[in-house]
Amino acid sequence: LLLFLFSCGDDSLQKTVAKMHIQKGDNILEFTEKQQGEYIGTIKKVHAGQIIKSNLQISNIGNAVLVINNAKFEEDSDIFWINSFPKKIPIGDTVYFEISFLPKEKRIYQSKLIIFSNDPQNSQVSVIFSAEADEALQSKMIINSNPIFFPLMSIGETKTTSITITSTGSETLT
């Protein structure tokens, strides 16, 4: 069986292709397109030891199912990682691609995320993530240093007292 398709000047016989459109999915990222298929994502306000989760929004604007074959970070994969990514995106659908970042120390971090798909025009899309981590936030706990006296108690007897604990650091005390 041999089948020929040809066009007579109209677009009624369009090629069936998947097409990926990518953009930021939250306000944690500053996001810009450097050139077609390459983006820059800058993570805002980060402290060492603080985990940041962000989302990329991926839309299938083609007329075939978009298949994500693989997605990976090239560098610092212990600092940047992918929590989950969709394998298939139906025609016209939009999904979120969750990325995590956990800086270990004060410095500038950068890693390239590469997304491989069946988009014939952009089978490989990259997002260069960068962030500058400040020093880790510190939790401090102050407990009243005055001695705590319990009155004399018999065996099996219960009495209560209260202790006030105050966090004076710049981070939540856990």
CSV table of C-alpha atoms in Angstrom, one decimal:
chain,number,residue,atom,x,y,z
A,1,LEU,CA,0.0,0.0,0.0
A,2,LEU,CA,1.5,3.3,-1.1
A,3,LEU,CA,-0.1,6.6,0.1
A,4,PHE,CA,0.8,10.0,-1.2
A,5,LEU,CA,-0.1,13.2,0.5
A,6,PHE,CA,0.4,16.5,-1.2
A,7,SER,CA,-0.7,20.1,-0.8
A,8,CYS,CA,-2.4,22.2,-3.4
A,9,GLY,CA,-1.7,25.6,-1.8
A,10,ASP,CA,-3.9,25.2,1.3
A,11,ASP,CA,-3.0,24.1,4.8
A,12,SER,CA,-5.7,21.5,5.1
A,13,LEU,CA,-3.1,18.7,5.2
A,14,GLN,CA,-1.0,19.9,8.2
A,15,LYS,CA,1.8,17.8,9.5
A,16,THR,CA,1.0,16.2,12.8
A,17,VAL,CA,3.6,17.2,15.4
A,18,ALA,CA,4.0,17.8,19.1
A,19,LYS,CA,5.2,21.3,20.1
A,20,MET,CA,6.5,22.2,23.5
A,21,HIS,CA,6.0,25.7,25.1
A,22,ILE,CA,7.8,26.3,28.4
A,23,GLN,CA,7.5,29.1,30.9
A,24,LYS,CA,7.8,29.7,34.7
A,25,GLY,CA,5.0,28.2,36.8
A,26,ASP,CA,5.4,30.3,40.0
A,27,ASN,CA,6.9,33.5,41.3
A,28,ILE,CA,10.1,31.9,42.7
A,29,LEU,CA,11.7,32.1,39.3
A,30,GLU,CA,12.7,35.0,37.1
A,31,PHE,CA,12.4,33.5,33.7
A,32,THR,CA,13.5,34.7,30.3
A,33,GLU,CA,14.0,33.1,26.8
A,34,LYS,CA,17.5,33.5,25.6
A,35,GLN,CA,16.9,32.1,22.2
A,36,GLN,CA,14.5,29.5,20.8
A,37,GLY,CA,14.9,26.3,22.8
A,38,GLU,CA,17.1,27.9,25.5
A,39,TYR,CA,15.9,29.7,28.7
A,40,ILE,CA,17.3,31.2,31.8
A,41,GLY,CA,15.7,30.7,35.2
A,42,THR,CA,17.0,32.7,38.1
A,43,ILE,CA,15.9,31.6,41.6
A,44,LYS,CA,15.2,34.5,43.9
A,45,LYS,CA,16.3,34.9,47.6
A,46,VAL,CA,17.9,31.7,48.8
A,47,HIS,CA,19.8,30.7,51.9
A,48,ALA,CA,22.2,27.8,52.3
A,49,GLY,CA,20.5,24.8,53.7
A,50,GLN,CA,17.0,26.1,52.6
A,51,ILE,CA,15.2,23.9,50.1
A,52,ILE,CA,13.4,25.7,47.3
A,53,LYS,CA,10.8,24.1,45.1
A,54,SER,CA,9.8,25.8,41.9
A,55,ASN,CA,7.7,24.8,38.9
A,56,LEU,CA,8.2,25.0,35.1
A,57,GLN,CA,5.0,25.1,33.1
A,58,ILE,CA,5.1,23.0,29.9
A,59,SER,CA,2.3,23.2,27.4
A,60,ASN,CA,1.7,21.1,24.3
A,61,ILE,CA,0.8,23.6,21.6
A,62,GLY,CA,1.2,21.1,18.8
A,63,ASN,CA,-1.4,18.8,17.2
A,64,ALA,CA,0.1,15.5,18.5
A,65,VAL,CA,0.9,14.1,22.0
A,66,LEU,CA,4.1,15.6,23.4
A,67,VAL,CA,6.4,12.9,24.8
A,68,ILE,CA,9.0,13.9,27.3
A,69,ASN,CA,11.7,11.2,26.8
A,70,ASN,CA,14.1,12.4,29.5
A,71,ALA,CA,14.9,15.4,31.7
A,72,LYS,CA,18.1,15.9,33.6
A,73,PHE,CA,20.5,18.4,35.2
A,74,GLU,CA,24.0,18.5,33.7
A,75,GLU,CA,25.8,19.8,36.8
A,76,ASP,CA,25.2,19.9,40.6
A,77,SER,CA,22.6,17.2,40.4
A,78,ASP,CA,22.9,16.8,44.2
A,79,ILE,CA,21.9,20.5,44.5
A,80,PHE,CA,19.3,20.8,41.7
A,81,TRP,CA,17.0,17.9,41.0
A,82,ILE,CA,13.7,17.0,39.3
A,83,ASN,CA,10.9,15.8,41.6
A,84,SER,CA,8.7,14.6,38.8
A,85,PHE,CA,8.1,15.2,35.2
A,86,PRO,CA,5.3,14.1,32.9
A,87,LYS,CA,6.0,11.5,30.3
A,88,LYS,CA,3.2,12.4,28.0
A,89,ILE,CA,1.3,15.7,27.5
A,90,PRO,CA,-1.9,15.5,25.5
A,91,ILE,CA,-2.7,18.0,22.8
A,92,GLY,CA,-3.6,21.4,24.3
A,93,ASP,CA,-2.7,20.4,27.9
A,94,THR,CA,-0.4,22.2,30.3
A,95,VAL,CA,1.5,20.5,33.1
A,96,TYR,CA,3.9,21.5,35.9
A,97,PHE,CA,7.4,20.2,36.1
A,98,GLU,CA,8.6,20.4,39.8
A,99,ILE,CA,12.3,21.3,40.4
A,100,SER,CA,14.1,21.4,43.7
A,101,PHE,CA,17.2,23.3,44.8
A,102,LEU,CA,19.1,22.9,48.0
A,103,PRO,CA,22.3,25.0,48.3
A,104,LYS,CA,24.9,23.6,50.7
A,105,GLU,CA,26.9,26.8,51.3
A,106,LYS,CA,27.1,30.5,50.4
A,107,ARG,CA,28.0,30.8,46.7
A,108,ILE,CA,26.6,31.1,43.2
A,109,TYR,CA,25.1,28.0,41.8
A,110,GLN,CA,24.3,27.2,38.2
A,111,SER,CA,23.1,24.1,36.4
A,112,LYS,CA,21.5,23.4,33.0
A,113,LEU,CA,18.3,21.3,32.8
A,114,ILE,CA,17.9,19.6,29.5
A,115,ILE,CA,14.5,18.3,28.5
A,116,PHE,CA,14.3,15.8,25.6
A,117,SER,CA,11.1,15.4,23.7
A,118,ASN,CA,9.5,14.4,20.4
A,119,ASP,CA,9.0,18.1,19.4
A,120,PRO,CA,10.6,18.0,15.9
A,121,GLN,CA,11.7,21.6,16.0
A,122,ASN,CA,13.0,21.6,19.6
A,123,SER,CA,13.8,18.0,20.5
A,124,GLN,CA,16.1,19.3,23.2
A,125,VAL,CA,15.2,22.3,25.3
A,126,SER,CA,17.5,23.7,28.0
A,127,VAL,CA,16.9,25.9,31.0
A,128,ILE,CA,19.9,27.3,32.8
A,129,PHE,CA,19.1,27.7,36.4
A,130,SER,CA,21.1,30.0,38.6
A,131,ALA,CA,20.9,31.2,42.2
A,132,GLU,CA,23.1,33.0,44.7
A,133,ALA,CA,22.8,31.5,48.1
A,134,ASP,CA,23.3,33.6,51.2
A,135,GLU,CA,24.6,32.2,54.4
A,136,ALA,CA,22.4,29.8,56.2
A,137,LEU,CA,19.7,31.2,58.5
A,138,GLN,CA,20.3,30.3,62.2
A,139,SER,CA,17.7,29.2,64.8
A,140,LYS,CA,18.4,30.3,68.3
A,141,MET,CA,16.6,29.1,71.4
A,142,ILE,CA,16.6,30.8,74.7
A,143,ILE,CA,15.4,29.0,77.8
A,144,ASN,CA,15.0,30.9,81.0
A,145,SER,CA,18.1,30.0,83.0
A,146,ASN,CA,16.4,30.3,86.4
A,147,PRO,CA,16.1,27.0,88.2
A,148,ILE,CA,12.8,25.2,88.0
A,149,PHE,CA,11.6,23.9,91.4
A,150,PHE,CA,9.0,21.2,91.7
A,151,PRO,CA,7.3,20.8,95.0
A,152,LEU,CA,7.6,17.6,97.0
A,153,MET,CA,5.5,14.9,95.3
A,154,SER,CA,4.2,11.5,96.4
A,155,ILE,CA,4.6,8.5,94.2
A,156,GLY,CA,2.0,8.5,91.5
A,157,GLU,CA,1.1,12.2,92.1
A,158,THR,CA,1.1,14.6,89.1
A,159,LYS,CA,1.9,18.3,89.1
A,160,THR,CA,2.5,20.7,86.2
A,161,THR,CA,4.6,23.7,85.6
A,162,SER,CA,5.1,25.8,82.4
A,163,ILE,CA,8.3,26.6,80.6
A,164,THR,CA,8.5,29.4,78.0
A,165,ILE,CA,10.8,28.9,75.0
A,166,THR,CA,11.5,31.8,72.7
A,167,SER,CA,13.0,31.6,69.2
A,168,THR,CA,15.3,34.7,68.6
A,169,GLY,CA,16.9,33.5,65.4
A,170,SER,CA,16.1,34.4,61.8
A,171,GLU,CA,14.5,31.0,61.0
A,172,THR,CA,11.7,28.9,62.3
A,173,LEU,CA,12.8,26.8,65.3
A,174,THR,CA,12.1,23.1,64.7
